[in-house]
Coordinates of C-alpha atoms in Angstrom, one line a residue:
Chain N
M1263 CA -21.7 -25.5 -94.0
I1264 CA -20.8 -24.7 -90.3
K1265 CA -23.2 -26.4 -87.9
A1266 CA -22.6 -24.0 -85.0
L1267 CA -23.4 -20.9 -87.1
S1268 CA -26.8 -22.3 -88.0
L1269 CA -27.7 -22.7 -84.4
I1270 CA -27.1 -19.1 -83.2
G1271 CA -30.0 -17.9 -81.0
H1272 CA -31.4 -21.4 -80.6
K1273 CA -31.8 -23.5 -77.5
I1274 CA -29.1 -26.2 -77.7
N1275 CA -29.7 -28.2 -74.6
S1276 CA -32.0 -28.5 -71.7
Q1277 CA -32.1 -31.1 -68.9
N1278 CA -33.3 -31.7 -65.4
I1279 CA -30.8 -32.7 -62.7
T1280 CA -30.8 -33.4 -59.0
I1281 CA -27.8 -32.4 -56.9
E1282 CA -26.6 -35.4 -55.0
Q1283 CA -24.5 -35.5 -51.8
G1284 CA -21.8 -37.5 -53.7
F1285 CA -21.4 -34.7 -56.2
L1286 CA -20.7 -32.2 -53.4
D1287 CA -18.4 -34.7 -51.7
S1288 CA -16.4 -35.1 -54.9
I1289 CA -16.0 -31.3 -55.2
S1290 CA -15.0 -31.0 -51.5
T1291 CA -12.4 -33.7 -51.9
L1292 CA -11.0 -32.0 -55.0
I1293 CA -10.7 -28.6 -53.2
N1294 CA -9.5 -29.8 -49.8
H1295 CA -7.4 -32.8 -50.6
P1296 CA -5.5 -32.3 -53.8
N1297 CA -4.3 -35.9 -53.8
P1298 CA -6.6 -38.2 -51.7
F1299 CA -4.9 -41.3 -53.2
G1300 CA -1.4 -40.0 -52.4
R1301 CA 1.2 -41.6 -50.2
Q1302 CA 0.6 -39.3 -47.3
P1303 CA -2.5 -40.3 -45.3
I1304 CA -5.2 -37.7 -44.9
D1305 CA -5.0 -36.8 -41.2
H1306 CA -8.4 -35.2 -41.0
I1307 CA -11.5 -35.0 -43.1
E1308 CA -12.9 -31.5 -43.5
E1309 CA -16.6 -30.9 -43.5
T1310 CA -18.1 -31.2 -46.9
I1311 CA -19.3 -28.1 -48.7
E1312 CA -23.0 -27.1 -48.5
S1313 CA -23.6 -25.7 -51.9
V1314 CA -22.2 -26.1 -55.4
P1315 CA -19.3 -23.7 -56.0
R1316 CA -20.2 -21.0 -58.5
A1317 CA -17.4 -22.1 -60.7
F1318 CA -19.1 -25.4 -61.3
L1319 CA -22.6 -24.1 -62.0
G1320 CA -21.9 -23.6 -65.7
S1321 CA -20.6 -27.2 -66.0
L1322 CA -23.8 -28.8 -64.5
I1323 CA -25.2 -28.9 -68.0
S1324 CA -23.9 -31.8 -70.1
L1325 CA -20.9 -30.4 -72.0
P1326 CA -20.3 -33.4 -74.2
S1327 CA -23.9 -33.1 -75.4
I1328 CA -23.4 -29.4 -76.2
Y1329 CA -20.2 -30.1 -78.1
N1330 CA -22.0 -32.7 -80.0
T1331 CA -24.9 -30.4 -80.9
L1332 CA -22.6 -27.7 -82.0
G1333 CA -20.5 -30.2 -84.0
L1334 CA -17.3 -29.4 -82.0
N1335 CA -14.5 -31.9 -81.5
V1336 CA -13.8 -32.0 -77.8
R1337 CA -10.0 -32.2 -78.6
N1338 CA -10.1 -28.7 -80.0
V1339 CA -12.2 -26.9 -77.4
L1340 CA -10.7 -24.6 -74.7
L1341 CA -12.4 -22.4 -72.2
S1342 CA -11.6 -18.8 -72.9
R1343 CA -13.9 -16.9 -70.6
E1344 CA -16.5 -17.8 -67.9
R1345 CA -19.0 -15.5 -66.3
I1346 CA -21.3 -16.7 -63.6
V1347 CA -24.2 -14.8 -62.0
S1348 CA -25.6 -16.6 -59.0
H1349 CA -28.5 -15.3 -57.0
F1350 CA -29.5 -18.4 -55.0
P1351 CA -27.2 -21.2 -53.7
V1352 CA -27.6 -24.6 -55.2
G1353 CA -27.4 -27.4 -52.6
V1354 CA -27.9 -31.1 -52.1
R1355 CA -31.3 -32.5 -53.2
D1356 CA -32.0 -29.4 -55.2
E1357 CA -33.8 -30.2 -58.5
L1358 CA -32.6 -28.0 -61.3
F1359 CA -33.9 -27.3 -64.8
L1360 CA -31.0 -26.2 -67.0
S1361 CA -31.4 -24.6 -70.4
S1362 CA -28.5 -23.6 -72.8
F1363 CA -28.6 -21.3 -75.7
L1364 CA -26.0 -20.5 -78.4
K1365 CA -25.7 -16.7 -78.1
D1366 CA -23.1 -16.3 -80.8
A1367 CA -20.5 -18.1 -82.9
Y1368 CA -17.8 -16.6 -85.0
E1369 CA -14.3 -17.2 -86.4
Q1370 CA -11.2 -15.1 -86.1
Q1371 CA -8.0 -15.5 -88.0
A1372 CA -5.0 -15.9 -85.6
S1373 CA -1.4 -15.7 -86.9
S1374 CA -1.7 -18.8 -89.0
T1375 CA -4.8 -20.8 -88.2
P1376 CA -8.3 -19.6 -87.5
I1377 CA -9.9 -19.8 -84.1
G1378 CA -13.6 -20.3 -83.7
F1379 CA -15.5 -18.9 -80.7
C1380 CA -18.9 -20.0 -79.4
I1381 CA -20.7 -18.1 -76.7
V1382 CA -23.0 -20.4 -74.7
H1383 CA -25.6 -19.0 -72.2
T1384 CA -26.9 -21.4 -69.6
F1385 CA -29.8 -20.6 -67.2
G1386 CA -30.5 -22.7 -64.1
F1387 CA -33.9 -22.8 -62.5
K1388 CA -34.5 -24.1 -58.9
A1389 CA -38.1 -24.7 -58.0
K1390 CA -39.3 -22.5 -60.9
E1391 CA -37.0 -19.6 -59.7
L1392 CA -34.1 -18.5 -61.8
A1393 CA -31.1 -19.3 -59.6
F1394 CA -28.1 -18.7 -61.8
F1395 CA -26.8 -17.7 -65.3
C1396 CA -23.5 -18.7 -66.9
E1397 CA -21.8 -17.5 -70.0
K1398 CA -19.1 -19.6 -71.4
V1399 CA -16.8 -18.5 -74.3
L1400 CA -15.4 -21.6 -75.9
A1401 CA -12.4 -21.2 -78.1
I1402 CA -12.1 -23.8 -80.9
R1403 CA -8.5 -24.4 -82.1
G1404 CA -8.4 -24.6 -85.9
G1405 CA -11.8 -23.0 -86.3
F1406 CA -15.1 -24.7 -87.1
E1407 CA -15.4 -27.9 -89.1
R1408 CA -16.9 -27.4 -92.5
R1409 CA -19.4 -29.9 -93.8
K1410 CA -20.2 -30.4 -97.4
N1411 CA -23.8 -29.5 -98.3
K1412 CA -25.7 -32.5 -99.6
Chain Z
M826 CA -12.0 -13.0 -41.7
K827 CA -15.1 -10.8 -42.2
L828 CA -15.5 -7.8 -44.4
Y829 CA -17.9 -5.0 -43.9
W830 CA -18.9 -2.4 -46.5
D831 CA -18.3 0.5 -44.0
N832 CA -14.7 -0.5 -43.5
L833 CA -13.7 -0.8 -47.1
E834 CA -11.6 1.7 -49.0
I835 CA -10.7 1.6 -52.7
G836 CA -7.4 -0.1 -53.2
Y837 CA -8.0 -2.5 -50.3
K838 CA -5.7 -5.5 -51.0
L839 CA -6.5 -9.2 -50.5
L840 CA -3.8 -11.9 -50.2
L841 CA -5.3 -15.3 -51.0
Q842 CA -3.9 -18.6 -49.7
E843 CA -1.4 -20.2 -52.1
T844 CA -2.6 -23.4 -53.6
M845 CA -0.9 -26.8 -53.2
P846 CA 0.7 -27.9 -56.4
I847 CA -2.1 -29.0 -58.8
T848 CA -1.8 -32.7 -59.2
R849 CA -2.8 -35.0 -62.0
V850 CA -5.1 -36.8 -59.6
Q851 CA -6.9 -33.4 -59.0
I852 CA -7.2 -33.0 -62.8
A853 CA -8.7 -36.4 -63.2
Q854 CA -11.2 -35.7 -60.4
F855 CA -12.1 -32.4 -62.0
L856 CA -12.7 -34.1 -65.4
G857 CA -14.8 -36.7 -63.7
I858 CA -17.0 -34.1 -62.1
T859 CA -17.4 -31.9 -65.2
K860 CA -17.4 -34.8 -67.7
D861 CA -15.3 -32.7 -70.0
F862 CA -12.9 -35.4 -71.1
S863 CA -10.5 -33.8 -73.5
P864 CA -7.1 -35.5 -74.1
L865 CA -5.4 -32.1 -73.8
Y866 CA -5.8 -32.4 -70.1
V867 CA -4.5 -36.0 -69.6
D868 CA -2.5 -37.1 -72.6
D869 CA 1.0 -35.6 -72.8
D870 CA 1.7 -37.2 -76.2
Y871 CA -1.5 -35.8 -77.7
A872 CA -0.9 -32.4 -76.3
K873 CA 2.7 -32.4 -77.7
S874 CA 1.3 -33.5 -81.1
V875 CA -0.9 -30.4 -81.3
G876 CA 1.7 -27.9 -80.3
F877 CA 1.7 -27.8 -76.5
S878 CA 4.7 -28.7 -74.4
Q879 CA 2.6 -31.1 -72.2
S880 CA -0.9 -31.7 -71.0
F881 CA -2.4 -28.9 -68.9
V882 CA -4.9 -28.1 -66.2
P883 CA -8.5 -27.3 -67.3
N884 CA -9.0 -23.6 -67.0
L885 CA -12.1 -23.9 -64.8
L886 CA -10.1 -25.6 -62.0
P887 CA -8.0 -22.5 -61.1
L888 CA -11.3 -20.5 -61.0
C889 CA -12.8 -23.0 -58.6
L890 CA -9.7 -22.8 -56.4
L891 CA -9.8 -19.0 -56.6
E892 CA -13.4 -18.9 -55.5
D893 CA -12.7 -21.2 -52.6
A894 CA -9.7 -19.1 -51.5
F895 CA -11.7 -15.9 -51.8
L896 CA -14.5 -17.2 -49.7
D897 CA -12.1 -18.6 -47.1
C898 CA -10.6 -15.1 -46.9
N899 CA -14.0 -13.3 -46.7
Q900 CA -16.5 -15.4 -44.9
N901 CA -19.5 -13.1 -44.9
V902 CA -19.3 -12.0 -48.5
N903 CA -21.7 -13.1 -51.3
P904 CA -20.1 -13.0 -54.7
I905 CA -23.1 -12.7 -57.0
S906 CA -21.2 -12.3 -60.2
I907 CA -17.8 -13.6 -61.2
C908 CA -16.2 -13.1 -64.6
A909 CA -12.9 -14.8 -65.4
T910 CA -10.6 -14.7 -68.4
F911 CA -7.8 -17.2 -68.8
H912 CA -4.5 -15.8 -69.9
R913 CA -2.0 -18.6 -69.7
I914 CA -2.0 -22.3 -69.4
T915 CA -1.6 -23.8 -65.9
R916 CA 0.5 -26.9 -65.9
P917 CA 0.4 -29.9 -63.4
N918 CA 2.4 -29.1 -60.3
D919 CA 2.1 -25.4 -60.7
R920 CA 1.5 -23.5 -57.5
L921 CA -0.9 -20.6 -57.8
T922 CA -0.8 -17.5 -55.6
G923 CA -3.9 -15.3 -55.5
Q924 CA -4.3 -11.6 -54.9
G925 CA -7.1 -9.1 -55.1
L926 CA -7.8 -5.4 -55.1
L927 CA -11.0 -3.5 -54.4
L928 CA -11.8 -1.4 -57.4
Q929 CA -15.1 0.2 -56.3
H930 CA -17.8 0.0 -53.7
Y931 CA -21.3 1.5 -53.9
E932 CA -24.8 1.2 -52.6
K933 CA -27.7 0.5 -55.0
N934 CA -31.3 -0.3 -54.2
G935 CA -30.4 -1.0 -50.6
E936 CA -27.6 -3.4 -51.5
Y937 CA -24.0 -2.8 -50.4
L938 CA -21.7 -3.9 -53.3
A939 CA -18.0 -4.2 -53.8
C940 CA -16.2 -5.0 -57.0
F941 CA -12.9 -6.9 -56.6
E942 CA -10.3 -7.6 -59.2
L943 CA -8.7 -11.0 -58.5
W944 CA -5.9 -12.8 -60.2
Y945 CA -3.8 -15.9 -59.9
Q946 CA 0.0 -16.0 -60.6
N947 CA 2.1 -19.1 -61.0
Q948 CA 5.5 -19.7 -59.4
N949 CA 7.1 -17.8 -62.3
L950 CA 4.9 -14.8 -61.5
D951 CA 3.0 -15.1 -64.8
V952 CA -0.6 -14.1 -64.4
V953 CA -2.6 -17.2 -65.5
M954 CA -6.1 -15.9 -64.9
K955 CA -7.9 -12.7 -64.0
A956 CA -11.4 -12.4 -62.6
S957 CA -13.7 -9.6 -61.5
A958 CA -16.1 -10.4 -58.7
L959 CA -19.1 -8.3 -57.8
C960 CA -20.0 -9.0 -54.1
L961 CA -22.8 -8.3 -51.8
L962 CA -21.6 -7.2 -48.3
F963 CA -23.1 -6.4 -45.0
K964 CA -22.9 -2.6 -44.3
N965 CA -21.6 -3.3 -40.8
I966 CA -21.8 -5.7 -37.9
E967 CA -25.2 -4.5 -36.8
D968 CA -26.5 -5.1 -40.3
E969 CA -25.1 -8.7 -40.2
R970 CA -26.7 -9.4 -36.9
A971 CA -30.1 -8.1 -38.1
A972 CA -29.9 -10.2 -41.3
K973 CA -29.6 -13.5 -39.4
T974 CA -28.0 -15.1 -42.5
P975 CA -24.3 -15.9 -43.0
R976 CA -24.2 -13.9 -46.2
P977 CA -26.2 -11.0 -47.5
L978 CA -29.1 -12.0 -49.8
V979 CA -30.0 -10.7 -53.3
K980 CA -32.8 -8.2 -53.5
R981 CA -35.8 -8.6 -55.8
E982 CA -34.7 -5.6 -58.0
R983 CA -31.4 -7.3 -58.9
H984 CA -33.2 -10.5 -59.6
K985 CA -35.4 -8.8 -62.2
E986 CA -32.3 -8.0 -64.3
L987 CA -31.4 -11.7 -64.5
L988 CA -35.0 -12.6 -65.4
E989 CA -34.9 -10.0 -68.2
L990 CA -31.8 -11.8 -69.6
W991 CA -33.7 -15.1 -69.6
Q992 CA -36.8 -13.5 -71.3
K993 CA -34.5 -12.0 -73.9
A994 CA -32.9 -15.4 -74.7
E995 CA -36.4 -17.1 -74.9
G996 CA -37.6 -14.2 -77.0
E997 CA -34.7 -14.5 -79.5
K998 CA -35.5 -18.2 -79.8
E999 CA -39.2 -17.5 -80.5
D1000 CA -38.2 -14.8 -83.1
L1001 CA -36.1 -17.4 -84.9
N1002 CA -38.9 -19.9 -84.8
M1003 CA -41.3 -17.3 -86.3
K1004 CA -38.9 -16.5 -89.1
A1005 CA -38.4 -20.2 -89.8
S1006 CA -42.2 -20.8 -90.0
K1007 CA -42.6 -17.8 -92.3
V1008 CA -39.9 -19.2 -94.6
L1009 CA -41.7 -22.6 -94.6
E1010 CA -45.0 -20.9 -95.4
T1011 CA -43.7 -19.0 -98.4
D1012 CA -41.4 -21.7 -99.6
P1013 CA -42.9 -25.1 -98.6
V1014 CA -40.5 -28.0 -98.7

């Protein structure tokens, strides 16, 4: 039995998070200073970003928990496609309610080994207003793990 | 630089700033932020054991850099939708060069929209990722002054479409719950 297939259409995770200044500072450092611990000193500190970059919105939900729910081994998961629709910026001190659904899961035969695909939809609410939507297509090398029926 | 809808023509080209070589420190920082700790991104031996030549960069990191470069290049644009597909693996120390092309621009419900095709190439000129970005723009400089916001805002009509997507997802979940409860009613455990 494949766990992910039995969860198609279901809510697979939901959580509340608050965006902290430290989170935005980490992203700012990542983008502006590729190697903050390098040998060359940083000669100037750029201003921190004001809102979470769109590319990170889909990763605000706990990915390890989603992999766990879907029965995926993190070692085999690759991101194949990412779609983000963002209508309102998400900034520091924003309280978000995130909700993820498994839209689809299927397996395709590649040249020698199968590849599994999971389509995960995540919705992000800010103050009861839908702020963003993210679609992740996860590719699972080797396909889904089969579990024996008890 | 600032972009206005009135000045755009199909085929308008964007040259995005080249990234610095992507370092392993950057990869570690990224994994710390996303908490997506896969050994494929940090452990060369493991990556080799499963058929890759070495560990590689998480796909979302080039997308993040692309978005940053795009917004640096177009300071008054609001990308409301970005869809990225990843074609090749990016390795540590790769330098990425971004380019873009305007595919179409149109007006709908009082919003001025432009659709860009964006892509990143590595130093070997291999395309590593492609993205399409649907952006809201100001019509012209007068429109920007009147708006009094740094970027154009989404109108209610567009937001309804997103809400419908949410209602559909919730509806599917309820349908499944209904089906499950009917099965339980007819076939009690």
